[in-house]
Amino acid sequence: MKLFLDTANVDQVAEIASWGVLDGVTTNPSLVAKEGKDFKETVLRMCALVPCVSAQVTATEAEGMKKQAVEYSKWHKHVVVKVPMTVEGLKTLRFCKEKGIKTNCTLVFSVAQAVLAAKAGASMISPFVGRIDDAGGDGMLLIADIMKAWEHYKFPTEVLVASTRKSEHILRAAVLGAHIATIPYAVFKELPMHPLTDTGLKKFMDDWTKTKR
Ligand code: E4P
């Protein structure tokens, strides 16, 4: 399973990358706006830290998306072009597939959208589980359904569980065999924690101080 950080903050990427478990980063226009830094420079700094950085197109028509996709893909070989799940986005995914440009289809909320994006040649699809939960649904049920469909058709497209809100989303993504989860910084920091690890380690350390050395 690959683990990505969902952020546009380069310091956070550097910190989690130093753990040796980080496979990539997903950004989106909202995250980039929040940091208030230059987009291209941010993406390039992240590309120096991890092998896969999603950078989202902002055009809404296929021609504009394709132009941005070609431009971003020239920035660095670690760039993955993020394309929204729209009809224009599908055209762009097909174009990118033919040009050998890696893509991440974002804003996926149904199995139908997932299948369309895979057929259009997306390298990854991003179902947004947290936003489904927020709307009163069950985001992880969508992941279960997509993974079931993927078993039938063996699509090469990786399923990237996005819009995660809590560690339980990551655990369930792993159990369902999702290929990737993208995780907000605060949730990533919680993942190594377990109260029994803390009490267990304290006991080992206490006992060690009583040991003749
Ligand atoms: C994924 O690539 C998106 O950047 C992200 O997961 C969206 O999450 P949100 O619903 O918390 O904004």
PDB file of C-alpha atoms and ligand atoms in Angstrom:
ATOM      1  CA  MET A   1       0.000   0.000   0.000  1.00  0.00           C
ATOM      2  CA  LYS A   2       1.313   3.454  -0.862  1.00  0.00           C
ATOM      3  CA  LEU A   3       0.871   6.347   1.555  1.00  0.00           C
ATOM      4  CA  PHE A   4       0.605   9.919   0.300  1.00  0.00           C
ATOM      5  CA  LEU A   5       0.422  13.170   2.237  1.00  0.00           C
ATOM      6  CA  ASP A   6      -2.470  15.491   1.330  1.00  0.00           C
ATOM      7  CA  THR A   7      -0.897  18.922   1.613  1.00  0.00           C
ATOM      8  CA  ALA A   8       0.693  21.861  -0.175  1.00  0.00           C
ATOM      9  CA  ASN A   9       3.054  22.492   2.746  1.00  0.00           C
ATOM     10  CA  VAL A  10       6.643  21.535   1.833  1.00  0.00           C
ATOM     11  CA  ASP A  11       7.839  21.424   5.475  1.00  0.00           C
ATOM     12  CA  GLN A  12       5.174  18.827   6.285  1.00  0.00           C
ATOM     13  CA  VAL A  13       6.291  16.749   3.287  1.00  0.00           C
ATOM     14  CA  ALA A  14       9.936  16.951   4.375  1.00  0.00           C
ATOM     15  CA  GLU A  15       9.026  15.877   7.923  1.00  0.00           C
ATOM     16  CA  ILE A  16       6.931  12.852   6.952  1.00  0.00           C
ATOM     17  CA  ALA A  17       9.336  11.891   4.135  1.00  0.00           C
ATOM     18  CA  SER A  18      12.074  11.667   6.790  1.00  0.00           C
ATOM     19  CA  TRP A  19      10.147   8.740   8.365  1.00  0.00           C
ATOM     20  CA  GLY A  20      10.922   6.674   5.254  1.00  0.00           C
ATOM     21  CA  VAL A  21       7.289   5.718   4.569  1.00  0.00           C
ATOM     22  CA  LEU A  22       6.058   8.445   2.244  1.00  0.00           C
ATOM     23  CA  ASP A  23       5.329   7.522  -1.389  1.00  0.00           C
ATOM     24  CA  GLY A  24       3.842  10.750  -2.666  1.00  0.00           C
ATOM     25  CA  VAL A  25       1.866  13.937  -2.177  1.00  0.00           C
ATOM     26  CA  THR A  26      -1.523  15.137  -3.376  1.00  0.00           C
ATOM     27  CA  THR A  27      -2.199  18.851  -3.701  1.00  0.00           C
ATOM     28  CA  ASN A  28      -5.332  20.631  -4.850  1.00  0.00           C
ATOM     29  CA  PRO A  29      -6.127  24.294  -5.585  1.00  0.00           C
ATOM     30  CA  SER A  30      -7.621  24.811  -2.090  1.00  0.00           C
ATOM     31  CA  LEU A  31      -4.521  23.426  -0.335  1.00  0.00           C
ATOM     32  CA  VAL A  32      -2.218  25.517  -2.554  1.00  0.00           C
ATOM     33  CA  ALA A  33      -4.275  28.681  -1.890  1.00  0.00           C
ATOM     34  CA  LYS A  34      -4.107  28.024   1.873  1.00  0.00           C
ATOM     35  CA  GLU A  35      -0.283  28.041   1.804  1.00  0.00           C
ATOM     36  CA  GLY A  36      -0.152  31.181  -0.358  1.00  0.00           C
ATOM     37  CA  LYS A  37       3.067  30.092  -2.115  1.00  0.00           C
ATOM     38  CA  ASP A  38       4.025  29.840  -5.797  1.00  0.00           C
ATOM     39  CA  PHE A  39       2.403  26.695  -7.236  1.00  0.00           C
ATOM     40  CA  LYS A  40       5.174  25.566  -9.567  1.00  0.00           C
ATOM     41  CA  GLU A  41       7.893  26.177  -6.980  1.00  0.00           C
ATOM     42  CA  THR A  42       5.902  24.233  -4.365  1.00  0.00           C
ATOM     43  CA  VAL A  43       5.434  21.288  -6.723  1.00  0.00           C
ATOM     44  CA  LEU A  44       9.123  21.266  -7.674  1.00  0.00           C
ATOM     45  CA  ARG A  45      10.258  21.340  -4.042  1.00  0.00           C
ATOM     46  CA  MET A  46       7.960  18.418  -3.286  1.00  0.00           C
ATOM     47  CA  CYS A  47       9.195  16.506  -6.355  1.00  0.00           C
ATOM     48  CA  ALA A  48      12.676  16.648  -4.841  1.00  0.00           C
ATOM     49  CA  LEU A  49      11.346  14.850  -1.737  1.00  0.00           C
ATOM     50  CA  VAL A  50       8.934  12.190  -3.056  1.00  0.00           C
ATOM     51  CA  PRO A  51       8.462  10.260  -6.331  1.00  0.00           C
ATOM     52  CA  CYS A  52       4.845  11.226  -7.015  1.00  0.00           C
ATOM     53  CA  VAL A  53       3.268  14.700  -6.712  1.00  0.00           C
ATOM     54  CA  SER A  54      -0.279  15.400  -7.926  1.00  0.00           C
ATOM     55  CA  ALA A  55      -0.733  18.864  -9.456  1.00  0.00           C
ATOM     56  CA  GLN A  56      -4.288  19.795 -10.448  1.00  0.00           C
ATOM     57  CA  VAL A  57      -5.283  21.466 -13.706  1.00  0.00           C
ATOM     58  CA  THR A  58      -7.512  24.506 -13.306  1.00  0.00           C
ATOM     59  CA  ALA A  59      -8.897  24.841 -16.840  1.00  0.00           C
ATOM     60  CA  THR A  60     -12.450  23.571 -17.320  1.00  0.00           C
ATOM     61  CA  GLU A  61     -12.392  22.773 -21.054  1.00  0.00           C
ATOM     62  CA  ALA A  62     -10.418  19.826 -22.420  1.00  0.00           C
ATOM     63  CA  GLU A  63      -8.161  21.974 -24.610  1.00  0.00           C
ATOM     64  CA  GLY A  64      -7.054  24.079 -21.644  1.00  0.00           C
ATOM     65  CA  MET A  65      -6.653  21.021 -19.412  1.00  0.00           C
ATOM     66  CA  LYS A  66      -4.519  19.272 -22.032  1.00  0.00           C
ATOM     67  CA  LYS A  67      -2.301  22.352 -22.354  1.00  0.00           C
ATOM     68  CA  GLN A  68      -1.787  22.509 -18.575  1.00  0.00           C
ATOM     69  CA  ALA A  69      -1.213  18.739 -18.423  1.00  0.00           C
ATOM     70  CA  VAL A  70       1.585  18.961 -20.994  1.00  0.00           C
ATOM     71  CA  GLU A  71       3.093  21.977 -19.185  1.00  0.00           C
ATOM     72  CA  TYR A  72       3.018  20.380 -15.698  1.00  0.00           C
ATOM     73  CA  SER A  73       4.400  17.086 -17.008  1.00  0.00           C
ATOM     74  CA  LYS A  74       7.473  18.950 -18.269  1.00  0.00           C
ATOM     75  CA  TRP A  75       8.188  20.447 -14.822  1.00  0.00           C
ATOM     76  CA  HIS A  76       9.480  17.193 -13.333  1.00  0.00           C
ATOM     77  CA  LYS A  77       9.189  13.447 -13.954  1.00  0.00           C
ATOM     78  CA  HIS A  78       7.546  13.002 -10.535  1.00  0.00           C
ATOM     79  CA  VAL A  79       4.540  15.165 -11.489  1.00  0.00           C
ATOM     80  CA  VAL A  80       1.178  13.423 -11.818  1.00  0.00           C
ATOM     81  CA  VAL A  81      -1.466  15.600 -13.485  1.00  0.00           C
ATOM     82  CA  LYS A  82      -4.670  15.780 -11.489  1.00  0.00           C
ATOM     83  CA  VAL A  83      -7.779  16.032 -13.652  1.00  0.00           C
ATOM     84  CA  PRO A  84     -11.366  16.469 -12.405  1.00  0.00           C
ATOM     85  CA  MET A  85     -13.980  13.804 -13.115  1.00  0.00           C
ATOM     86  CA  THR A  86     -15.939  15.630 -15.807  1.00  0.00           C
ATOM     87  CA  VAL A  87     -16.581  14.827 -19.462  1.00  0.00           C
ATOM     88  CA  GLU A  88     -13.847  17.341 -20.357  1.00  0.00           C
ATOM     89  CA  GLY A  89     -11.652  15.600 -17.809  1.00  0.00           C
ATOM     90  CA  LEU A  90     -12.262  12.207 -19.454  1.00  0.00           C
ATOM     91  CA  LYS A  91     -11.097  13.627 -22.806  1.00  0.00           C
ATOM     92  CA  THR A  92      -8.004  14.963 -21.067  1.00  0.00           C
ATOM     93  CA  LEU A  93      -7.300  11.619 -19.356  1.00  0.00           C
ATOM     94  CA  ARG A  94      -7.434   9.841 -22.727  1.00  0.00           C
ATOM     95  CA  PHE A  95      -5.112  12.453 -24.267  1.00  0.00           C
ATOM     96  CA  CYS A  96      -2.644  12.106 -21.373  1.00  0.00           C
ATOM     97  CA  LYS A  97      -2.704   8.312 -21.604  1.00  0.00           C
ATOM     98  CA  GLU A  98      -1.781   8.561 -25.285  1.00  0.00           C
ATOM     99  CA  LYS A  99       1.016  11.046 -24.508  1.00  0.00           C
ATOM    100  CA  GLY A 100       2.384   8.920 -21.635  1.00  0.00           C
ATOM    101  CA  ILE A 101       1.486  11.569 -19.011  1.00  0.00           C
ATOM    102  CA  LYS A 102       0.579  10.121 -15.581  1.00  0.00           C
ATOM    103  CA  THR A 103      -2.813  11.225 -14.225  1.00  0.00           C
ATOM    104  CA  ASN A 104      -4.899  11.225 -11.074  1.00  0.00           C
ATOM    105  CA  CYS A 105      -8.643  11.607 -11.685  1.00  0.00           C
ATOM    106  CA  THR A 106     -10.027  13.608  -8.774  1.00  0.00           C
ATOM    107  CA  LEU A 107     -13.528  14.190  -7.347  1.00  0.00           C
ATOM    108  CA  VAL A 108     -14.749  10.623  -7.863  1.00  0.00           C
ATOM    109  CA  PHE A 109     -17.976   9.883  -5.962  1.00  0.00           C
ATOM    110  CA  SER A 110     -19.455   6.801  -7.693  1.00  0.00           C
ATOM    111  CA  VAL A 111     -18.463   3.438  -9.182  1.00  0.00           C
ATOM    112  CA  ALA A 112     -19.682   4.680 -12.584  1.00  0.00           C
ATOM    113  CA  GLN A 113     -17.244   7.607 -12.428  1.00  0.00           C
ATOM    114  CA  ALA A 114     -14.450   5.282 -11.287  1.00  0.00           C
ATOM    115  CA  VAL A 115     -15.024   2.903 -14.224  1.00  0.00           C
ATOM    116  CA  LEU A 116     -15.196   5.780 -16.748  1.00  0.00           C
ATOM    117  CA  ALA A 117     -11.944   7.274 -15.471  1.00  0.00           C
ATOM    118  CA  ALA A 118     -10.219   3.876 -15.594  1.00  0.00           C
ATOM    119  CA  LYS A 119     -11.472   3.293 -19.151  1.00  0.00           C
ATOM    120  CA  ALA A 120     -10.216   6.763 -20.153  1.00  0.00           C
ATOM    121  CA  GLY A 121      -6.761   5.658 -18.965  1.00  0.00           C
ATOM    122  CA  ALA A 122      -6.313   7.389 -15.590  1.00  0.00           C
ATOM    123  CA  SER A 123      -3.215   6.157 -13.763  1.00  0.00           C
ATOM    124  CA  MET A 124      -5.044   6.713 -10.450  1.00  0.00           C
ATOM    125  CA  ILE A 125      -8.561   7.614  -9.360  1.00  0.00           C
ATOM    126  CA  SER A 126      -9.375   9.555  -6.190  1.00  0.00           C
ATOM    127  CA  PRO A 127     -12.690   8.670  -4.539  1.00  0.00           C
ATOM    128  CA  PHE A 128     -13.373  11.283  -1.812  1.00  0.00           C
ATOM    129  CA  VAL A 129     -14.492   9.256   1.204  1.00  0.00           C
ATOM    130  CA  GLY A 130     -14.638  12.052   3.791  1.00  0.00           C
ATOM    131  CA  ARG A 131     -16.887  14.247   1.683  1.00  0.00           C
ATOM    132  CA  ILE A 132     -19.286  11.299   1.224  1.00  0.00           C
ATOM    133  CA  ASP A 133     -19.302  10.769   5.009  1.00  0.00           C
ATOM    134  CA  ASP A 134     -19.858  14.515   5.497  1.00  0.00           C
ATOM    135  CA  ALA A 135     -22.921  14.291   3.221  1.00  0.00           C
ATOM    136  CA  GLY A 136     -24.348  11.476   5.374  1.00  0.00           C
ATOM    137  CA  GLY A 137     -23.148   8.523   3.254  1.00  0.00           C
ATOM    138  CA  ASP A 138     -20.493   5.855   3.814  1.00  0.00           C
ATOM    139  CA  GLY A 139     -17.358   6.718   1.875  1.00  0.00           C
ATOM    140  CA  MET A 140     -15.633   3.415   2.607  1.00  0.00           C
ATOM    141  CA  LEU A 141     -18.565   1.525   1.077  1.00  0.00           C
ATOM    142  CA  LEU A 142     -17.687   3.215  -2.218  1.00  0.00           C
ATOM    143  CA  ILE A 143     -14.089   1.995  -1.854  1.00  0.00           C
ATOM    144  CA  ALA A 144     -15.328  -1.549  -1.158  1.00  0.00           C
ATOM    145  CA  ASP A 145     -17.520  -1.432  -4.284  1.00  0.00           C
ATOM    146  CA  ILE A 146     -14.730  -0.025  -6.473  1.00  0.00           C
ATOM    147  CA  MET A 147     -12.273  -2.689  -5.253  1.00  0.00           C
ATOM    148  CA  LYS A 148     -14.857  -5.365  -6.070  1.00  0.00           C
ATOM    149  CA  ALA A 149     -15.302  -3.979  -9.593  1.00  0.00           C
ATOM    150  CA  TRP A 150     -11.504  -3.831  -9.962  1.00  0.00           C
ATOM    151  CA  GLU A 151     -11.302  -7.570  -9.086  1.00  0.00           C
ATOM    152  CA  HIS A 152     -13.600  -8.362 -12.013  1.00  0.00           C
ATOM    153  CA  TYR A 153     -11.911  -6.197 -14.619  1.00  0.00           C
ATOM    154  CA  LYS A 154      -8.294  -5.955 -13.465  1.00  0.00           C
ATOM    155  CA  PHE A 155      -8.032  -2.263 -14.380  1.00  0.00           C
ATOM    156  CA  PRO A 156      -4.392  -1.115 -14.078  1.00  0.00           C
ATOM    157  CA  THR A 157      -5.668   2.173 -12.564  1.00  0.00           C
ATOM    158  CA  GLU A 158      -4.682   2.556  -8.902  1.00  0.00           C
ATOM    159  CA  VAL A 159      -7.416   3.375  -6.377  1.00  0.00           C
ATOM    160  CA  LEU A 160      -6.304   6.314  -4.228  1.00  0.00           C
ATOM    161  CA  VAL A 161      -8.503   6.823  -1.156  1.00  0.00           C
ATOM    162  CA  ALA A 162      -8.799  10.606  -0.803  1.00  0.00           C
ATOM    163  CA  SER A 163     -10.477  13.088   1.514  1.00  0.00           C
ATOM    164  CA  THR A 164      -9.524  10.941   4.498  1.00  0.00           C
ATOM    165  CA  ARG A 165     -10.432  12.463   7.845  1.00  0.00           C
ATOM    166  CA  LYS A 166      -9.349   9.883  10.453  1.00  0.00           C
ATOM    167  CA  SER A 167      -6.976   6.954  10.914  1.00  0.00           C
ATOM    168  CA  GLU A 168      -9.888   4.524  10.607  1.00  0.00           C
ATOM    169  CA  HIS A 169     -10.226   5.550   6.938  1.00  0.00           C
ATOM    170  CA  ILE A 170      -6.618   4.462   6.364  1.00  0.00           C
ATOM    171  CA  LEU A 171      -6.998   1.171   8.231  1.00  0.00           C
ATOM    172  CA  ARG A 172     -10.128   0.278   6.296  1.00  0.00           C
ATOM    173  CA  ALA A 173      -8.486   1.287   3.014  1.00  0.00           C
ATOM    174  CA  ALA A 174      -5.648  -1.143   3.793  1.00  0.00           C
ATOM    175  CA  VAL A 175      -8.037  -3.978   4.673  1.00  0.00           C
ATOM    176  CA  LEU A 176      -9.956  -3.399   1.427  1.00  0.00           C
ATOM    177  CA  GLY A 177      -6.720  -3.560  -0.570  1.00  0.00           C
ATOM    178  CA  ALA A 178      -6.873   0.029  -1.872  1.00  0.00           C
ATOM    179  CA  HIS A 179      -3.603   0.820  -3.613  1.00  0.00           C
ATOM    180  CA  ILE A 180      -2.997   4.260  -2.070  1.00  0.00           C
ATOM    181  CA  ALA A 181      -4.380   6.477   0.700  1.00  0.00           C
ATOM    182  CA  THR A 182      -3.702  10.201   0.826  1.00  0.00           C
ATOM    183  CA  ILE A 183      -3.659  11.468   4.362  1.00  0.00           C
ATOM    184  CA  PRO A 184      -3.811  14.936   5.970  1.00  0.00           C
ATOM    185  CA  TYR A 185      -0.753  15.837   8.069  1.00  0.00           C
ATOM    186  CA  ALA A 186      -2.578  15.694  11.440  1.00  0.00           C
ATOM    187  CA  VAL A 187      -3.938  12.205  10.708  1.00  0.00           C
ATOM    188  CA  PHE A 188      -0.536  11.004   9.428  1.00  0.00           C
ATOM    189  CA  LYS A 189       1.017  12.052  12.748  1.00  0.00           C
ATOM    190  CA  GLU A 190      -1.537   9.907  14.640  1.00  0.00           C
ATOM    191  CA  LEU A 191      -0.796   6.726  12.670  1.00  0.00           C
ATOM    192  CA  PRO A 192       2.310   5.559  14.617  1.00  0.00           C
ATOM    193  CA  MET A 193       0.577   6.102  17.990  1.00  0.00           C
ATOM    194  CA  HIS A 194      -0.882   3.365  20.188  1.00  0.00           C
ATOM    195  CA  PRO A 195      -1.363   3.592  23.972  1.00  0.00           C
ATOM    196  CA  LEU A 196      -0.133   0.005  24.449  1.00  0.00           C
ATOM    197  CA  THR A 197       3.084   0.869  22.599  1.00  0.00           C
ATOM    198  CA  ASP A 198       3.635   3.742  25.057  1.00  0.00           C
ATOM    199  CA  THR A 199       2.946   1.680  28.182  1.00  0.00           C
ATOM    200  CA  GLY A 200       4.911  -1.274  26.760  1.00  0.00           C
ATOM    201  CA  LEU A 201       7.932   0.898  26.018  1.00  0.00           C
ATOM    202  CA  LYS A 202       7.782   2.548  29.428  1.00  0.00           C
ATOM    203  CA  LYS A 203       7.827  -0.882  31.085  1.00  0.00           C
ATOM    204  CA  PHE A 204      10.815  -1.997  28.980  1.00  0.00           C
ATOM    205  CA  MET A 205      12.708   1.182  29.891  1.00  0.00           C
ATOM    206  CA  ASP A 206      11.856   0.884  33.606  1.00  0.00           C
ATOM    207  CA  ASP A 207      12.997  -2.736  33.663  1.00  0.00           C
ATOM    208  CA  TRP A 208      16.159  -1.843  31.771  1.00  0.00           C
ATOM    209  CA  THR A 209      17.193   0.668  34.426  1.00  0.00           C
ATOM    210  CA  LYS A 210      16.991  -2.181  36.991  1.00  0.00           C
ATOM    211  CA  THR A 211      19.231  -4.440  34.893  1.00  0.00           C
ATOM    212  CA  LYS A 212      22.920  -4.903  35.698  1.00  0.00           C
ATOM    213  CA  ARG A 213      24.961  -3.710  32.689  1.00  0.00           C
TER     214      ARG A 213
HETATM  215  C1  E4P B   1      -7.173  14.578  -2.720  1.00  0.00           C
HETATM  216  O1  E4P B   1      -6.350  14.485  -3.607  1.00  0.00           O
HETATM  217  C2  E4P B   1      -7.701  15.840  -2.216  1.00  0.00           C
HETATM  218  O2  E4P B   1      -6.662  16.787  -2.183  1.00  0.00           O
HETATM  219  C3  E4P B   1      -8.201  15.755  -0.811  1.00  0.00           C
HETATM  220  O3  E4P B   1      -8.078  14.457  -0.277  1.00  0.00           O
HETATM  221  C4  E4P B   1      -9.500  16.427  -0.557  1.00  0.00           C
HETATM  222  O4  E4P B   1      -9.829  16.299   0.794  1.00  0.00           O
HETATM  223  P1  E4P B   1     -10.903  17.220   1.538  1.00  0.00           P
HETATM  224  O5  E4P B   1     -12.243  16.633   1.274  1.00  0.00           O
HETATM  225  O6  E4P B   1     -10.526  17.109   2.986  1.00  0.00           O
HETATM  226  O7  E4P B   1     -10.755  18.618   0.991  1.00  0.00           O
END
